[in-house]
mmCIF file of C-alpha atoms in Angstrom:
data_model
loop_
_atom_site.group_PDB
_atom_site.id
_atom_site.type_symbol
_atom_site.label_atom_id
_atom_site.label_comp_id
_atom_site.label_asym_id
_atom_site.label_seq_id
_atom_site.Cartn_x
_atom_site.Cartn_y
_atom_site.Cartn_z
ATOM 1 C CA ALA A 1 25.599 12.737 26.836
ATOM 2 C CA GLN A 2 28.430 15.037 28.223
ATOM 3 C CA ARG A 3 30.264 13.501 31.048
ATOM 4 C CA VAL A 4 32.934 14.910 33.021
ATOM 5 C CA THR A 5 35.241 12.221 35.148
ATOM 6 C CA GLN A 6 37.661 13.423 38.027
ATOM 7 C CA PRO A 7 38.985 9.882 38.775
ATOM 8 C CA GLU A 8 40.471 10.862 42.064
ATOM 9 C CA LYS A 9 38.435 11.725 44.922
ATOM 10 C CA LEU A 10 41.122 12.307 47.440
ATOM 11 C CA LEU A 11 44.737 13.713 46.570
ATOM 12 C CA SER A 12 47.398 14.226 49.059
ATOM 13 C CA VAL A 13 50.470 15.378 48.610
ATOM 14 C CA PHE A 14 53.693 17.232 50.330
ATOM 15 C CA LYS A 15 54.361 20.998 50.310
ATOM 16 C CA GLY A 16 56.586 21.773 47.273
ATOM 17 C CA ALA A 17 55.739 18.585 45.309
ATOM 18 C CA PRO A 18 54.100 18.794 41.830
ATOM 19 C CA VAL A 19 50.311 18.393 41.698
ATOM 20 C CA GLU A 20 48.258 16.959 38.912
ATOM 21 C CA LEU A 21 44.717 16.965 38.892
ATOM 22 C CA LYS A 22 42.989 14.608 36.228
ATOM 23 C CA CYS A 23 39.877 15.425 34.477
ATOM 24 C CA ASN A 24 38.768 13.602 31.370
ATOM 25 C CA TYR A 25 35.558 14.682 29.601
ATOM 26 C CA SER A 26 33.450 12.977 26.728
ATOM 27 C CA TYR A 27 31.637 15.274 24.199
ATOM 28 C CA SER A 28 31.579 14.712 20.909
ATOM 29 C CA GLY A 29 31.582 18.243 20.084
ATOM 30 C CA SER A 30 33.894 21.424 20.718
ATOM 31 C CA PRO A 31 33.535 22.077 24.531
ATOM 32 C CA GLU A 32 34.780 24.674 26.848
ATOM 33 C CA LEU A 33 36.388 23.556 29.801
ATOM 34 C CA PHE A 34 37.014 25.313 33.510
ATOM 35 C CA TRP A 35 38.621 24.200 36.447
ATOM 36 C CA TYR A 36 36.478 25.680 39.534
ATOM 37 C CA VAL A 37 38.060 25.777 43.177
ATOM 38 C CA GLN A 38 36.140 25.709 46.557
ATOM 39 C CA TYR A 39 38.264 26.509 49.677
ATOM 40 C CA SER A 40 37.031 25.639 53.137
ATOM 41 C CA ARG A 41 33.850 27.498 53.885
ATOM 42 C CA GLN A 42 34.320 29.566 50.914
ATOM 43 C CA ARG A 43 32.018 30.177 47.668
ATOM 44 C CA LEU A 44 33.132 28.002 44.466
ATOM 45 C CA GLN A 45 35.322 30.284 42.182
ATOM 46 C CA LEU A 46 36.612 29.860 39.052
ATOM 47 C CA LEU A 47 40.127 28.944 38.828
ATOM 48 C CA LEU A 48 40.753 28.919 34.942
ATOM 49 C CA ARG A 49 39.381 28.193 31.591
ATOM 50 C CA HIS A 50 41.056 26.607 28.619
ATOM 51 C CA ILE A 51 39.837 29.327 26.302
ATOM 52 C CA SER A 52 41.777 31.845 27.605
ATOM 53 C CA ARG A 53 44.787 29.989 28.043
ATOM 54 C CA GLU A 54 45.350 32.174 31.633
ATOM 55 C CA SER A 55 47.596 31.028 34.507
ATOM 56 C CA ILE A 56 46.415 31.858 37.754
ATOM 57 C CA LYS A 57 48.127 30.808 41.236
ATOM 58 C CA GLY A 58 50.829 29.315 38.959
ATOM 59 C CA VAL A 59 48.467 26.572 37.665
ATOM 60 C CA THR A 60 47.719 25.535 34.130
ATOM 61 C CA ALA A 61 45.686 23.330 32.310
ATOM 62 C CA ASP A 62 45.839 21.804 28.413
ATOM 63 C CA LEU A 63 43.203 20.812 27.016
ATOM 64 C CA ASN A 64 43.972 17.459 24.987
ATOM 65 C CA LYS A 65 41.061 16.829 22.494
ATOM 66 C CA GLY A 66 43.088 13.670 21.401
ATOM 67 C CA GLU A 67 42.659 12.153 24.639
ATOM 68 C CA THR A 68 39.733 14.174 25.943
ATOM 69 C CA SER A 69 41.417 15.350 28.890
ATOM 70 C CA PHE A 70 42.118 18.810 30.804
ATOM 71 C CA HIS A 71 44.190 17.852 33.641
ATOM 72 C CA LEU A 72 45.304 20.660 36.031
ATOM 73 C CA LYS A 73 49.023 20.995 36.720
ATOM 74 C CA LYS A 74 51.210 23.176 39.321
ATOM 75 C CA PRO A 75 54.457 22.452 39.922
ATOM 76 C CA PHE A 76 55.170 23.463 43.546
ATOM 77 C CA ALA A 77 51.940 22.631 45.781
ATOM 78 C CA GLN A 78 51.361 24.866 48.593
ATOM 79 C CA GLU A 79 49.665 24.494 52.013
ATOM 80 C CA GLU A 80 47.081 27.098 50.882
ATOM 81 C CA ASP A 81 46.223 25.060 47.692
ATOM 82 C CA SER A 82 44.388 22.827 49.742
ATOM 83 C CA ALA A 83 40.785 23.019 48.446
ATOM 84 C CA MET A 84 38.391 20.886 46.479
ATOM 85 C CA TYR A 85 38.873 21.523 42.911
ATOM 86 C CA TYR A 86 35.962 20.979 40.256
ATOM 87 C CA CYS A 87 36.650 20.251 36.391
ATOM 88 C CA ALA A 88 33.682 21.643 34.331
ATOM 89 C CA LEU A 89 32.194 21.287 30.846
ATOM 90 C CA SER A 90 30.248 23.625 28.599
ATOM 91 C CA MET A 91 28.856 22.264 25.302
ATOM 92 C CA GLU A 92 28.769 24.749 22.445
ATOM 93 C CA THR A 93 25.148 24.496 22.310
ATOM 94 C CA SER A 94 24.017 24.486 25.672
ATOM 95 C CA GLY A 95 25.654 28.020 26.609
ATOM 96 C CA SER A 96 25.072 28.643 29.766
ATOM 97 C CA ARG A 97 24.959 25.182 31.252
ATOM 98 C CA LEU A 98 28.041 23.535 33.157
ATOM 99 C CA THR A 99 28.386 19.654 33.684
ATOM 100 C CA PHE A 100 30.625 19.504 36.781
ATOM 101 C CA GLY A 101 32.778 16.630 37.734
ATOM 102 C CA GLU A 102 32.610 15.062 41.108
ATOM 103 C CA GLY A 103 35.545 16.762 42.430
ATOM 104 C CA THR A 104 38.875 16.184 43.974
ATOM 105 C CA GLN A 105 39.640 16.834 47.428
ATOM 106 C CA LEU A 106 43.241 18.252 47.553
ATOM 107 C CA THR A 107 45.335 18.174 50.806
ATOM 108 C CA VAL A 108 49.004 19.779 50.870
ATOM 109 C CA ASN A 109 50.856 18.612 53.813
ATOM 110 C CA PRO A 110 53.442 20.727 55.534
ATOM 111 C CA LYS B 1 31.116 45.867 43.932
ATOM 112 C CA ALA B 2 28.816 43.395 45.899
ATOM 113 C CA GLY B 3 29.012 39.535 44.644
ATOM 114 C CA VAL B 4 26.222 36.906 44.322
ATOM 115 C CA THR B 5 24.000 37.289 47.505
ATOM 116 C CA GLN B 6 21.812 34.143 48.499
ATOM 117 C CA THR B 7 19.133 34.208 51.332
ATOM 118 C CA PRO B 8 18.660 32.597 53.492
ATOM 119 C CA ARG B 9 21.889 30.849 54.052
ATOM 120 C CA TYR B 10 20.009 28.164 56.082
ATOM 121 C CA LEU B 11 16.892 26.513 55.745
ATOM 122 C CA ILE B 12 15.006 23.874 57.622
ATOM 123 C CA LYS B 13 11.559 22.512 56.306
ATOM 124 C CA THR B 14 9.291 19.536 56.545
ATOM 125 C CA ARG B 15 8.639 16.896 54.228
ATOM 126 C CA GLY B 16 5.748 18.283 52.046
ATOM 127 C CA GLN B 17 6.334 21.656 52.580
ATOM 128 C CA GLN B 18 7.560 24.116 49.921
ATOM 129 C CA VAL B 19 10.402 26.399 50.016
ATOM 130 C CA THR B 20 11.429 29.870 47.838
ATOM 131 C CA LEU B 21 15.220 30.833 47.595
ATOM 132 C CA SER B 22 16.534 34.141 46.647
ATOM 133 C CA CYS B 23 19.395 35.256 44.494
ATOM 134 C CA SER B 24 20.569 38.503 43.706
ATOM 135 C CA PRO B 25 23.003 38.557 40.866
ATOM 136 C CA ILE B 26 26.403 40.964 40.607
ATOM 137 C CA SER B 27 24.925 44.287 39.567
ATOM 138 C CA GLY B 28 24.546 44.349 35.706
ATOM 139 C CA HIS B 29 24.632 40.448 35.161
ATOM 140 C CA ARG B 30 21.527 39.401 33.518
ATOM 141 C CA SER B 31 22.254 35.583 33.540
ATOM 142 C CA VAL B 32 21.249 33.240 36.868
ATOM 143 C CA SER B 33 22.037 29.754 37.007
ATOM 144 C CA TRP B 34 20.876 27.368 39.642
ATOM 145 C CA TYR B 35 22.975 24.416 40.660
ATOM 146 C CA GLN B 36 22.002 21.568 43.642
ATOM 147 C CA GLN B 37 24.795 20.285 45.508
ATOM 148 C CA THR B 38 25.044 17.123 47.323
ATOM 149 C CA PRO B 39 27.628 14.735 48.444
ATOM 150 C CA GLY B 40 25.819 11.989 46.549
ATOM 151 C CA GLN B 41 25.376 13.661 43.136
ATOM 152 C CA GLY B 42 27.951 16.378 43.328
ATOM 153 C CA LEU B 43 26.908 19.813 41.366
ATOM 154 C CA GLN B 44 24.014 19.235 39.229
ATOM 155 C CA PHE B 45 22.439 22.069 36.869
ATOM 156 C CA LEU B 46 18.520 23.102 37.796
ATOM 157 C CA PHE B 47 18.267 25.788 35.365
ATOM 158 C CA GLU B 48 19.352 29.345 33.972
ATOM 159 C CA TYR B 49 17.324 32.420 33.389
ATOM 160 C CA PHE B 50 18.256 35.354 31.017
ATOM 161 C CA SER B 51 16.232 38.183 30.778
ATOM 162 C CA GLU B 52 13.234 37.291 32.648
ATOM 163 C CA THR B 53 13.159 33.925 30.643
ATOM 164 C CA GLN B 54 14.296 30.264 31.463
ATOM 165 C CA ARG B 55 16.668 29.488 28.764
ATOM 166 C CA ASN B 56 17.839 26.197 29.947
ATOM 167 C CA LYS B 57 16.659 23.526 31.966
ATOM 168 C CA GLY B 58 18.494 20.339 33.667
ATOM 169 C CA ASN B 59 17.002 17.144 34.446
ATOM 170 C CA PHE B 60 14.997 17.815 37.381
ATOM 171 C CA PRO B 61 11.403 16.960 38.233
ATOM 172 C CA GLY B 62 8.652 19.620 37.819
ATOM 173 C CA ARG B 63 8.372 20.279 41.737
ATOM 174 C CA PHE B 64 11.640 22.756 40.963
ATOM 175 C CA SER B 65 10.881 25.952 39.242
ATOM 176 C CA GLY B 66 12.240 29.638 39.088
ATOM 177 C CA ARG B 67 11.795 32.966 37.768
ATOM 178 C CA GLN B 68 13.590 36.110 37.348
ATOM 179 C CA PHE B 69 12.470 39.593 37.598
ATOM 180 C CA SER B 70 13.128 42.813 35.696
ATOM 181 C CA ASN B 71 16.065 43.670 38.088
ATOM 182 C CA SER B 72 17.611 40.334 37.276
ATOM 183 C CA ARG B 73 16.924 38.962 40.808
ATOM 184 C CA SER B 74 15.499 35.388 40.681
ATOM 185 C CA GLU B 75 13.925 33.128 43.157
ATOM 186 C CA MET B 76 13.802 29.292 42.853
ATOM 187 C CA ASN B 77 10.873 27.283 44.494
ATOM 188 C CA VAL B 78 10.615 23.810 45.353
ATOM 189 C CA SER B 79 7.058 22.368 46.178
ATOM 190 C CA THR B 80 6.358 19.090 48.064
ATOM 191 C CA LEU B 81 9.628 18.738 49.382
ATOM 192 C CA GLU B 82 11.349 15.371 50.025
ATOM 193 C CA LEU B 83 14.058 14.297 52.222
ATOM 194 C CA GLY B 84 16.112 14.011 49.208
ATOM 195 C CA ASP B 85 16.215 17.463 48.284
ATOM 196 C CA SER B 86 18.161 18.457 51.369
ATOM 197 C CA ALA B 87 21.111 19.959 49.519
ATOM 198 C CA LEU B 88 23.154 23.220 49.016
ATOM 199 C CA TYR B 89 21.557 25.443 46.232
ATOM 200 C CA LEU B 90 23.891 27.517 44.686
ATOM 201 C CA CYS B 91 23.113 30.377 42.373
ATOM 202 C CA ALA B 92 25.375 31.741 39.604
ATOM 203 C CA SER B 93 25.257 34.769 37.786
ATOM 204 C CA SER B 94 27.250 36.584 34.609
ATOM 205 C CA LEU B 95 26.959 39.158 32.140
ATOM 206 C CA SER B 96 25.753 37.404 29.153
ATOM 207 C CA GLY B 97 25.269 33.897 30.099
ATOM 208 C CA GLN B 98 27.712 32.539 27.948
ATOM 209 C CA SER B 99 30.144 30.200 29.755
ATOM 210 C CA SER B 100 33.243 31.481 28.414
ATOM 211 C CA TYR B 101 33.249 34.739 30.532
ATOM 212 C CA GLY B 102 32.597 32.524 33.679
ATOM 213 C CA TYR B 103 30.553 32.706 36.523
ATOM 214 C CA THR B 104 30.495 34.064 39.619
ATOM 215 C CA PHE B 105 28.652 31.886 42.742
ATOM 216 C CA GLY B 106 26.930 32.799 45.573
ATOM 217 C CA SER B 107 27.737 31.145 49.135
ATOM 218 C CA GLY B 108 24.536 28.939 48.632
ATOM 219 C CA THR B 109 21.367 28.387 50.607
ATOM 220 C CA ARG B 110 21.708 24.918 52.710
ATOM 221 C CA LEU B 111 18.295 23.472 52.551
ATOM 222 C CA THR B 112 17.682 20.666 55.029
ATOM 223 C CA VAL B 113 14.668 18.601 54.987
ATOM 224 C CA VAL B 114 13.054 16.653 57.715
#
């Protein structure tokens, strides 16, 4: 069965420091990977998807099929980046169904 | 354009009762998915409806059901409520239901079972 693991429940960095949020997955086929973000008191929103290879708000994520990882990276963290980040996977056979990781709460300190 | 609208925002029910939650997708979106979010289990997929048909189902008991109307609005029903059903229920809509297009989530309905 497919599974998404985010090993860090909490991550705290200082403003201006680089950030890497880890995501590992287990799935034998070709998955689609996503990062979603939930700011305080706001709805869950799509941050980026690996298929489009886009970069939003300065964040990037590369799908590494060999290591089955999809880590999110940002070179310089800002205080407004503080939020809950979820990695999610969609299987080629499931179409619409997303399997989420447990999430990482990122706090960027001034 | 309006986003995904979920009603009500908050709900308190007693064990054994049933509840119906509503979701209005973005205009033109034909796929509606439902997720349960709890501190212990995180975000878990309940089911997805597309053009009034359930197309995908998660691992939840039969007490959880849903439907979609011809205008794409969807309802989710939970019967014989249990304390463990207390959660934030999220609805997400997309144009076609293909995950690569991304999903837009609503703000959720927070259900508390006492």
